[in-house]
Coordinates of C-alpha atoms and ligand atoms in Angstrom, one line a residue:
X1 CA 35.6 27.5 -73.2
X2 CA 32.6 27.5 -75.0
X3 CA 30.1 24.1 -74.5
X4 CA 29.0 24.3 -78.3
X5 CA 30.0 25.6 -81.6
X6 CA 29.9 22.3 -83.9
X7 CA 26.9 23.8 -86.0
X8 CA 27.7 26.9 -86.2
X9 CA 30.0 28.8 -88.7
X10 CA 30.6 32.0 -87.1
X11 CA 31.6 32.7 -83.8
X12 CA 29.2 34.7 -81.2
X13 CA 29.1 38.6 -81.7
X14 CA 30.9 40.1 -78.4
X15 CA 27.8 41.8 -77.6
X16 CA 26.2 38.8 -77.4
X17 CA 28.8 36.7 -75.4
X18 CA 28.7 39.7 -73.0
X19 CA 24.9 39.6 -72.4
X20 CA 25.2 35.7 -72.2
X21 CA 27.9 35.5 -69.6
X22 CA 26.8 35.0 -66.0
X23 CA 30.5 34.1 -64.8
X24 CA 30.6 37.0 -62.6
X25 CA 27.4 35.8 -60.7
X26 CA 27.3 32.4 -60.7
X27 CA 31.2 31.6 -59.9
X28 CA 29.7 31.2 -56.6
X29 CA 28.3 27.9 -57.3
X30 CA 31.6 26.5 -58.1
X31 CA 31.7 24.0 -55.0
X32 CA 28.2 22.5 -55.6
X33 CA 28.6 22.5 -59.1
X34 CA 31.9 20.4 -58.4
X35 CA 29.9 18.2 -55.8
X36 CA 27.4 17.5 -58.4
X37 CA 29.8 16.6 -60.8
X38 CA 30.9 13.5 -58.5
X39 CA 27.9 12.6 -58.0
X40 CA 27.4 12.6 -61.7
X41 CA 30.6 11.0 -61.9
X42 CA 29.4 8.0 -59.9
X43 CA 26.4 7.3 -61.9
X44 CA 28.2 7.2 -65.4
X45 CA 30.9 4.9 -64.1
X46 CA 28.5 2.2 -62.2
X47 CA 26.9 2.5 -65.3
X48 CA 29.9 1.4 -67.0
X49 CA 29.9 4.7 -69.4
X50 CA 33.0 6.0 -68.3
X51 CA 35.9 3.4 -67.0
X52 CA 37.1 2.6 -63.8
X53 CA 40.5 4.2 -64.4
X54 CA 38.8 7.2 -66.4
X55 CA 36.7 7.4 -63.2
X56 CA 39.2 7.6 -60.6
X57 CA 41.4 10.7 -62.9
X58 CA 38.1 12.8 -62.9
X59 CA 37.7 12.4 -59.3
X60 CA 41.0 13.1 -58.5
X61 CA 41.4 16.4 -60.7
X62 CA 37.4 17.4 -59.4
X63 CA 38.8 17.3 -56.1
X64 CA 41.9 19.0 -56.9
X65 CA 40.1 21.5 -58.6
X66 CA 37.5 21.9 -55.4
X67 CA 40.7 22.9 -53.3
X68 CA 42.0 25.0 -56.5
X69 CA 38.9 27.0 -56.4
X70 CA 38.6 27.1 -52.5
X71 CA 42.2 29.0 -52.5
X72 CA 41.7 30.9 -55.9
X73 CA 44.4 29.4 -57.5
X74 CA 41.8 28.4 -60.0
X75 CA 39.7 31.2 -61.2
X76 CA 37.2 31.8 -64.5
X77 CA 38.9 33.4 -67.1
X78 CA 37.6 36.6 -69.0
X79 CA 36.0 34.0 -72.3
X80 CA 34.6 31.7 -69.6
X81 CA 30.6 31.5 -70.6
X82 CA 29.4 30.0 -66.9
X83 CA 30.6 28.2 -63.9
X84 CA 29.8 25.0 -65.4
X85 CA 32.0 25.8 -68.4
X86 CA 35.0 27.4 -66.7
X87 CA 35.0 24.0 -64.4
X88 CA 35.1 21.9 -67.3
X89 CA 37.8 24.5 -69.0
X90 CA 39.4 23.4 -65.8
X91 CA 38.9 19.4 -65.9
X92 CA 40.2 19.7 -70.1
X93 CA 43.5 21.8 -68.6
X94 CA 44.1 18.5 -66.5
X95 CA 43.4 15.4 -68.6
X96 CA 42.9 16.4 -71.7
X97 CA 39.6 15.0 -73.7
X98 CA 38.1 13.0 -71.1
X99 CA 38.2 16.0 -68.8
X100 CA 35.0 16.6 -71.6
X101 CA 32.9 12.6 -70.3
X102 CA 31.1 14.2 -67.8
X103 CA 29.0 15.6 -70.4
X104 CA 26.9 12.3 -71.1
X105 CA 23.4 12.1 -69.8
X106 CA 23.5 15.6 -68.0
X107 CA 23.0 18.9 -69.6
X108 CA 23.4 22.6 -68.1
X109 CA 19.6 22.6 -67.3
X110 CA 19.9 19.9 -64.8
X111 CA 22.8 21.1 -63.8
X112 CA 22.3 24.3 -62.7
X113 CA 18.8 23.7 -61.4
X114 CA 21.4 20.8 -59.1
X115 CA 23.8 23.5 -58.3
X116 CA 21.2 26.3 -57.3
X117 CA 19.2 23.9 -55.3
X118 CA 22.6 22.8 -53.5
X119 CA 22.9 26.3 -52.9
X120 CA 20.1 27.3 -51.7
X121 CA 19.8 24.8 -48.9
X122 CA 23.1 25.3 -47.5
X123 CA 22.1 29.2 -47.6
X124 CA 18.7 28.8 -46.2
X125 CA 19.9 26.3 -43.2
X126 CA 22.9 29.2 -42.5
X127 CA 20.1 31.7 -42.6
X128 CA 18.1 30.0 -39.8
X129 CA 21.3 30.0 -37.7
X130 CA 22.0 33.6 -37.8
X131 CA 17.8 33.6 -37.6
X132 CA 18.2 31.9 -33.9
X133 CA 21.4 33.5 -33.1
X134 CA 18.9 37.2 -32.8
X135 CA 16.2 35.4 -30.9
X136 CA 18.6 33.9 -28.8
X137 CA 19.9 37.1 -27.9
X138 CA 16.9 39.2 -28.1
X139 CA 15.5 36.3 -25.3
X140 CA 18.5 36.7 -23.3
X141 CA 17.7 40.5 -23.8
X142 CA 14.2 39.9 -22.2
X143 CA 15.2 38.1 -19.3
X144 CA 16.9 41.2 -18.1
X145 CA 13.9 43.6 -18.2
X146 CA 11.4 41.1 -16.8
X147 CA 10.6 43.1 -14.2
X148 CA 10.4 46.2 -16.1
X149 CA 7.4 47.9 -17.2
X150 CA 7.0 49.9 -20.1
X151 CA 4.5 51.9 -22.3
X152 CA 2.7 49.4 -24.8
X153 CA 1.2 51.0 -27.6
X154 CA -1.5 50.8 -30.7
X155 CA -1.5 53.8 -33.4
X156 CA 1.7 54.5 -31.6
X157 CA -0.5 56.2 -28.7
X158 CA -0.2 54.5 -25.2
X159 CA -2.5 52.3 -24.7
X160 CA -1.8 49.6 -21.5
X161 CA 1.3 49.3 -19.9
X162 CA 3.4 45.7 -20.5
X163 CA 6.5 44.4 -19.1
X164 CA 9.2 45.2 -21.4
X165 CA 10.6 41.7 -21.9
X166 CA 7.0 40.9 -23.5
X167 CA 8.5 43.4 -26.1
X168 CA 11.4 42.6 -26.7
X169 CA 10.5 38.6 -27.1
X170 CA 7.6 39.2 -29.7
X171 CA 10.5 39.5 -32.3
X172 CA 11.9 36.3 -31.3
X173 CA 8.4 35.3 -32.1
X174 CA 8.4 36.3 -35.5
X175 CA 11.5 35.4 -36.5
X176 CA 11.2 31.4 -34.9
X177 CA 8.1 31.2 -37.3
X178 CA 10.7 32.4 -40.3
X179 CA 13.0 29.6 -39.3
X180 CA 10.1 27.9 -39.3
X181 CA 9.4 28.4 -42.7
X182 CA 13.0 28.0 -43.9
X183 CA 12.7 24.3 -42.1
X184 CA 9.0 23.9 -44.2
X185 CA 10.9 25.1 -47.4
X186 CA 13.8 22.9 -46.9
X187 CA 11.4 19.4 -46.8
X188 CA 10.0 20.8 -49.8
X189 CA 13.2 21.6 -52.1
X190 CA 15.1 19.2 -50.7
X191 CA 15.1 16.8 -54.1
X192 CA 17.1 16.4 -56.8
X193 CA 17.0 17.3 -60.5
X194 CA 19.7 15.6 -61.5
X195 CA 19.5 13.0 -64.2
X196 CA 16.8 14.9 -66.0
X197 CA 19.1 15.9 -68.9
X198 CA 17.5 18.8 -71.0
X199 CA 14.1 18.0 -70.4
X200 CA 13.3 14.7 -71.0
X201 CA 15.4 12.3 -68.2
X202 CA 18.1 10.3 -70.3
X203 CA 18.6 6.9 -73.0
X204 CA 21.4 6.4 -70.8
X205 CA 21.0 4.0 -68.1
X206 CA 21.2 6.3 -64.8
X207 CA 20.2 5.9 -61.8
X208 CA 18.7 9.5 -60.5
X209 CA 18.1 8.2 -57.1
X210 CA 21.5 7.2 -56.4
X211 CA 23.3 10.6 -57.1
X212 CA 20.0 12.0 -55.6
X213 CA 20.8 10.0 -52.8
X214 CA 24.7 11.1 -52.7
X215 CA 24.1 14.7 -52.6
X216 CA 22.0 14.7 -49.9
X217 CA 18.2 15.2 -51.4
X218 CA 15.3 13.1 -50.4
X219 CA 14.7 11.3 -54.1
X220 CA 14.6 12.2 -57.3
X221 CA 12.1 15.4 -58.9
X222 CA 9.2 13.0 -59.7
X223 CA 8.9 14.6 -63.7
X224 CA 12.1 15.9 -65.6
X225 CA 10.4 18.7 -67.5
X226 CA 9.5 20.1 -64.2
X227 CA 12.7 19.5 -62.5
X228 CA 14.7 21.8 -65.1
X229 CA 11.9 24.5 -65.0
X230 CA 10.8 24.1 -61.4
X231 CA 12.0 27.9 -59.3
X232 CA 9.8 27.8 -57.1
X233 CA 12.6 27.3 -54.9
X234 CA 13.4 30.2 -55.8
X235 CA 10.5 31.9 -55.3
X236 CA 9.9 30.7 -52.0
X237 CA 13.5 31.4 -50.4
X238 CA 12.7 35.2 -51.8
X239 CA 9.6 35.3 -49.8
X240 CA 10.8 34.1 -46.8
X241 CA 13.9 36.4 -47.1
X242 CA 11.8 39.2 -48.0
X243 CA 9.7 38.7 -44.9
X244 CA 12.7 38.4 -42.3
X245 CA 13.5 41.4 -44.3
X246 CA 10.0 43.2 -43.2
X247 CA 10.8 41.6 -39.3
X248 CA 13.9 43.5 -39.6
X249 CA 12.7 46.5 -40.9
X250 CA 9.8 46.4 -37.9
X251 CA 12.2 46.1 -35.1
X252 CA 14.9 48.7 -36.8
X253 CA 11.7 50.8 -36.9
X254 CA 11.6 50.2 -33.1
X255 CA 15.0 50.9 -32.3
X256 CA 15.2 54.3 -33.9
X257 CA 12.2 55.3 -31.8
X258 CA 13.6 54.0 -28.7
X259 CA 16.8 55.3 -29.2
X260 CA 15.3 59.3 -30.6
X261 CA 16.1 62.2 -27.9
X262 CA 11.9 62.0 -27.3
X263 CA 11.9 58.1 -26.3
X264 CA 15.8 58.0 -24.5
X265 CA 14.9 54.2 -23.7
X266 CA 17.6 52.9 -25.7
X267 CA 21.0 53.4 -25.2
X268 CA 23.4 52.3 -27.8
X269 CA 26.7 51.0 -27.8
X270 CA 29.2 53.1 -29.7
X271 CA 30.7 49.9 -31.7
X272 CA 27.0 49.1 -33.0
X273 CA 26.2 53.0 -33.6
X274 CA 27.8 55.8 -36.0
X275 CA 28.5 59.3 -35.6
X276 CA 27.6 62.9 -38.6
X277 CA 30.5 64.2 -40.4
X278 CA 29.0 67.6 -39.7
X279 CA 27.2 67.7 -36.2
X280 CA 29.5 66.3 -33.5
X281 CA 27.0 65.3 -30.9
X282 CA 25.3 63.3 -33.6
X283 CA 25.2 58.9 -32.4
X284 CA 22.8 57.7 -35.3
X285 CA 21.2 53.9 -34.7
X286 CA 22.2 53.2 -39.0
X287 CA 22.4 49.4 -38.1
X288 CA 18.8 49.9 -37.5
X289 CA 17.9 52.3 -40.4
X290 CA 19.6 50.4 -42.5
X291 CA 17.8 46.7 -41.9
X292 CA 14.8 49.0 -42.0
X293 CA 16.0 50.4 -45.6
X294 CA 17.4 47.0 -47.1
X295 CA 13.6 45.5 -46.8
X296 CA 13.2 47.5 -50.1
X297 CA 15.6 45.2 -51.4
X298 CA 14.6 41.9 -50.5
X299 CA 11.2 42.7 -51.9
X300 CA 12.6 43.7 -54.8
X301 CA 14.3 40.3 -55.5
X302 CA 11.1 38.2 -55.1
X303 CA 9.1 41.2 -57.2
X304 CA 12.2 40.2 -60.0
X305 CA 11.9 36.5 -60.1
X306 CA 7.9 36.7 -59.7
X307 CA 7.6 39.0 -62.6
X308 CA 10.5 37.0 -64.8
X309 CA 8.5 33.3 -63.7
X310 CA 5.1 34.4 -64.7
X311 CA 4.0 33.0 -68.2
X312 CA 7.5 31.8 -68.8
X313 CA 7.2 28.7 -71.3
X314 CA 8.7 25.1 -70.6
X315 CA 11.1 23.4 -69.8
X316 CA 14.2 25.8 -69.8
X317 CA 14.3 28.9 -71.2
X318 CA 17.7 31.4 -70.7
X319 CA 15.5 33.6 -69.0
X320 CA 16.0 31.4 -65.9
X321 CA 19.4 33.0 -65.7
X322 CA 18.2 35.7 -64.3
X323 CA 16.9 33.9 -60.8
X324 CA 20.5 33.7 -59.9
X325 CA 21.4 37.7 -58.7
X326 CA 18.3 38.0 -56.7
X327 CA 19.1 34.9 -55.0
X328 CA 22.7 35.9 -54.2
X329 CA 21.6 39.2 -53.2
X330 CA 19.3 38.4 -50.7
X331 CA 21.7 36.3 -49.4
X332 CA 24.4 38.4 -48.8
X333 CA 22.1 40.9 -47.6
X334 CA 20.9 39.3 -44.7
X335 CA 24.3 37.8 -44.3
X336 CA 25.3 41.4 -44.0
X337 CA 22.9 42.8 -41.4
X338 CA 21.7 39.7 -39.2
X339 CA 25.4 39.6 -37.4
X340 CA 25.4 43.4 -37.3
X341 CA 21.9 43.5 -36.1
X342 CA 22.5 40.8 -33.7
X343 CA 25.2 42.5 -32.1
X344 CA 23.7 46.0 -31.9
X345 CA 20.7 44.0 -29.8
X346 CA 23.1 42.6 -27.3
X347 CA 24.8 45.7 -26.4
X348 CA 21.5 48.2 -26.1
X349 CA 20.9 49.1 -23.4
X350 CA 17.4 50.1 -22.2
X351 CA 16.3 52.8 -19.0
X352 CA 13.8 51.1 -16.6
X353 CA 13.2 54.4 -15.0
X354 CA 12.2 56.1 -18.6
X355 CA 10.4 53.1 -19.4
X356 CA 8.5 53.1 -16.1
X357 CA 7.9 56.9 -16.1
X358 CA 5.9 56.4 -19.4
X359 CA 4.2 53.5 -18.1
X360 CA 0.8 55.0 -16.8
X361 CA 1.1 58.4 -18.4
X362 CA -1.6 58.8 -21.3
X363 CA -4.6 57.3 -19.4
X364 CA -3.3 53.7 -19.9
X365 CA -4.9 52.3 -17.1
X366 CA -7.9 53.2 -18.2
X367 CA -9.4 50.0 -18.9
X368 CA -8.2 48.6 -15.3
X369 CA -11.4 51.0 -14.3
X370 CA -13.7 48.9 -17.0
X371 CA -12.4 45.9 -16.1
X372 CA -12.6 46.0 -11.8
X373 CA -16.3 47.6 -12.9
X374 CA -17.1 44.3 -15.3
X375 CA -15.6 42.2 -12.1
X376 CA -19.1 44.0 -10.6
X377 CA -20.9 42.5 -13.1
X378 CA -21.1 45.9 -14.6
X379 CA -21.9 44.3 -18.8
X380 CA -18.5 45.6 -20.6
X381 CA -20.0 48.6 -22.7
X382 CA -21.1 50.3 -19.7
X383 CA -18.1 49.8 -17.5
X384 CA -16.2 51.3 -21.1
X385 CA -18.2 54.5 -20.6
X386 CA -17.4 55.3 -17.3
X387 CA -14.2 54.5 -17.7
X388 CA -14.4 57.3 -20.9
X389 CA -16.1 59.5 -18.6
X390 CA -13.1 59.1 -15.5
X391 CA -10.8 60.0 -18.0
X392 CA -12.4 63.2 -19.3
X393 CA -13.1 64.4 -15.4
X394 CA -9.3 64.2 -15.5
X395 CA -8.5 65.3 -18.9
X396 CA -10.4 68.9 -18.0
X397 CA -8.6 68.9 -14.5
X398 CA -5.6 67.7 -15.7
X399 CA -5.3 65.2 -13.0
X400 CA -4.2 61.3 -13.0
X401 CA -6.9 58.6 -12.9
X402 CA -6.3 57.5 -9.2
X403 CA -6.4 61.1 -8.3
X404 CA -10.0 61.7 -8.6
X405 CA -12.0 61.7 -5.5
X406 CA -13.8 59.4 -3.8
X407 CA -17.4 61.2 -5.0
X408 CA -16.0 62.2 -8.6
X409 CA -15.8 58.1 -9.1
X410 CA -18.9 57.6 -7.2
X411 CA -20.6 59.9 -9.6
X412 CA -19.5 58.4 -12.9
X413 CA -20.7 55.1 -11.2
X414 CA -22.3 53.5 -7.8
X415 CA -19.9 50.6 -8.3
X416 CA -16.9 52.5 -8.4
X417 CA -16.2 52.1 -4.9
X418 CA -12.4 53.7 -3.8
X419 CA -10.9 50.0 -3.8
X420 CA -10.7 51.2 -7.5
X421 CA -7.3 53.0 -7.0
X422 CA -6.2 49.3 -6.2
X423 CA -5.5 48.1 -10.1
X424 CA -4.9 51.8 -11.0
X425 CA -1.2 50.8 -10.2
X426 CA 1.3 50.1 -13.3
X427 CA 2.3 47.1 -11.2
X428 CA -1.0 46.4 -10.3
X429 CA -2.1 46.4 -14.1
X430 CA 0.8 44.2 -15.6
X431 CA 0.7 41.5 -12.8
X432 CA -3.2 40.8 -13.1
X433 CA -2.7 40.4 -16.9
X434 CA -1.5 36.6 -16.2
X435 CA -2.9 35.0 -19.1
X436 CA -1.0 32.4 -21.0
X437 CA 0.2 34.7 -23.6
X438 CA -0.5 38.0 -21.3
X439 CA 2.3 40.7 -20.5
X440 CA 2.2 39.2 -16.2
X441 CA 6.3 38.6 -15.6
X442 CA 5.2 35.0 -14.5
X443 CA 3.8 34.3 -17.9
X444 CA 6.6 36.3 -20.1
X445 CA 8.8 33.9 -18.1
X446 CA 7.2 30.9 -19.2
X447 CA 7.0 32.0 -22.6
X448 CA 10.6 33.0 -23.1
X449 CA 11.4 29.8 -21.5
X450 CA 9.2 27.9 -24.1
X451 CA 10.6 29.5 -27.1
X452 CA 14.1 28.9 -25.6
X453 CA 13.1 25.0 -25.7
X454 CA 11.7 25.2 -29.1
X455 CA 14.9 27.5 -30.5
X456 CA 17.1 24.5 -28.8
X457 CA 14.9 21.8 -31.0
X458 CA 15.7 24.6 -33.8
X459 CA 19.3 24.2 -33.7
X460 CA 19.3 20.9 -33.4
X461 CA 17.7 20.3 -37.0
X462 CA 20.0 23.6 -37.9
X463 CA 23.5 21.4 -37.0
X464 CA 21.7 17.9 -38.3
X465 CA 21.4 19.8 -41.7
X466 CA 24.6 21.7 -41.7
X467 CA 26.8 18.2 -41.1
X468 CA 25.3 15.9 -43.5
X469 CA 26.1 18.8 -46.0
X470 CA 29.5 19.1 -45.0
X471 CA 29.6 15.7 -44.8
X472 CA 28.9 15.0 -48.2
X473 CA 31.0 13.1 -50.5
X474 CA 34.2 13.3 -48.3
X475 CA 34.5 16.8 -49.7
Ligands
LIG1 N1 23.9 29.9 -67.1 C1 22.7 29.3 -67.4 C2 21.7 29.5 -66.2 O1 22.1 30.1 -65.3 C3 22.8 27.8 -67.6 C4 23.4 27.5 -68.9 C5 22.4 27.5 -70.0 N2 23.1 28.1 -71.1 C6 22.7 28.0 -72.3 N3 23.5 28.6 -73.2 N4 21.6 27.5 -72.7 O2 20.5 29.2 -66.3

């Protein structure tokens, strides 16, 4: 059902109506748009526009129509324009002409910049649920390989040894900072641009705040010109995806190593792993190649709605349609891998004997030799020398550091006394490193046990914002 026509004597070219339509995108935001609708609803009947009995029709057939669309026993039809058409197609197939009163002091710029925003929040506060469901389980991970040293490494060469739970947390790190940002994001969006009308708020007398108030937001958008153009929203809830996307692809980067023929710490489970359709022996980690590959992606959608924002002129122009797809997209595609991810995480298995093999292999205690020398009061760049210099002695006689003699160290330096061979242990090495942050199992312990406090705060805010959506207008 098309939302205009009166001053125009032809009808739209078909070419034109199918470049226009964005039905098979934004059907999606049926149940907001329907939400905002009563909220709209509300306004025009305290404000004595539409009548009490009017009123209470529209509500009825809005809700029917909500349950309708949840089952699909309403559904656009092929000359629907837009979501916000097809529902008022809808509302007209009920009651006739005043299916058509919602109309009055709200046009689709409001509305959909309402409906998006309604969107996006519930989206976003999903997202940081399935965000703390992998640190949870990446933290439970940990606490199983507390006591399990690994290789850490820089340029991917070894470089000291850590406790493999220090590794596997560092991603629940990251990804508590992007629920972070999705709770940052969510105080910023959080406010309506309802009641804005095209561009310039409404002769009508509205109340913003009130339907502001019943959806949910904080207040009203302060100016209406910028409420209908405003995607930073948008923009923002890109970046953030975008960036989980680049967490992802870090840690799928890290799985395929682990779980290559070369590493063999990583032992996948055979529901959260695929097999070749040409080399039998074949287990592939594709979960993991494929977060790494969908990054692409999510960058992608923030590149599109960066590039389609920039020097755009105000207040709404049609091509704001085009922030919609991205938006979905990214969505659905961490939607799609988080859960698969998550579950490929709690089933790996890792080899503490592999892991501890590796662990002083490629000289990395070398800088528990600077280090017991600097304890000497040797000054830093010196003790790094003859640290340098125990590692080439071994290098050319292909030995291990605590296999040179006693006179070999004593002829690098006069401080390296044989007590030296004390921190040349992996053990040694990973227990003196006891700062707060530091790779010591005491201090991994805290940590995990800190982020586990702050991921419990998390969720909290995560269920707080997840019922006062559902909540919302006894929908
Ligand atoms: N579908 C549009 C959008 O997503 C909203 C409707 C504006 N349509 C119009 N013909 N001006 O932004």
């Amino acid at each position: 059902m098309a939302l205009w026509g009166g001053r125009f004597s032809r009808s739209t070219a078909d070419d034109v109506f199918a470049l226009s339509r964005s039905i098979h995108f934004d059907w999606k935001l049926a149940p907001y748009d329907i939400r905002s609708s009563l909220a709209h609803l509300y306004i025009l009947e305290s404000a004595a526009l539409i009548s009490e009995s009017n009123a209470r029709k529209i509500r009825l057939a809005l809700k029917e129509l909500n349950q309708e669309v949840a089952s699909g026993s309403f559904l656009p039809l092929p000359e629907d324009e837009d979501v916000h058409s097809a529902l008022e197609r809808g509302l007209v197939e009920k009651l006739g002409e005043i299916g058509g009163a919602l109309r009055a002091g709200r046009s689709r710029y409001d509305q959909v910049a309402t409906d998006l925003r309604l969107f996006a929040l519930d989206h976003m506060t999903n997202l940081a649920h399935l965000l703390s469901a992998l640190s949870r389980t990446l933290l439970g991970k940990a606490a199983d390989y507390v006591d399990s040293p690994a290789p850490g490494f820089t340029h991917l060469q070894h470089a000291q040894p850590i406790i493999f739970a220090h590794e596997l947390s560092k991603h629940a790190h990251a990804l508590n900072r992007d629920v972070d940002r999705i709770k940052d994001w969510y105080e910023r969006t959080n406010f309506s641009p309802l009641g804005s009308g095209a561009l310039s708020g409404s002769s009508l007398p509205l109340d913003p705040a009130t339907s502001a108030a019943l959806l949910g937001f904080a207040a009203p958008i302060a100016n209406s010109i910028d409420a209908v153009s405003d995607r930073d929203f948008v923009a923002e809830a890109l970046f953030i995806m975008a960036l989980v996307g680049s967490h992802l692809s870090r840690m799928g980067e890290e799985w395929c190593l682990w779980a290559s023929t070369e590493f063999a710490w990583a032992h996948l489970d055979d529901a959260f792993s695929t097999g070749s359709s040409i080399m039998p022996q074949k287990k592939n980690p594709d979960i993991a190649e494929l977060a790494r590959g969908k990054a692409g992606r999510l960058i992608g959608n923030l590149t599109a709605v960066l590039a389609m924002l920039k020097g755009l002129p105000f207040a709404y122009n049609r091509d704001l349609q085009e922030d919609k797809e991205p938006l979905f997209d990214s969505f659905e595609t961490l939607e799609l891998i988080l859960p698969a991810f998550t579950g490929m995480v709690a089933t790996t298995k890792f080899d503490k004997v592999k892991m501890l093999a590796g662990a002083d292999s490629g000289f990395s205690l070398a800088t528990e030799i600077a280090d017991f020398l600097v304890r000497a009061g040797v000054p830093f760049a010196n003790a790094h020398e003859a640290a340098g210099k125990c590692v080439h002695a071994c290098e050319t006689q292909g030995k291990k550091l605590h296999e040179l003699s006693d006179a070999e160290f004593a002829a690098i330096h006069s401080e390296l006394s044989p007590k030296v061979r004390d921190v040349l242990t992996v053990e040694g090495a990973v227990k003196s490193r006891s700062t707060v942050n530091g790779t010591a199992p005491s201090s991994v312990f805290t940590q995990i046990s800190i982020l586990t406090s702050k991921i419990d705060q998390d969720d909290q805010w995560i269920t707080d914002k997840s019922a006062s959506f559902s909540g919302m207008m006894g929908l």
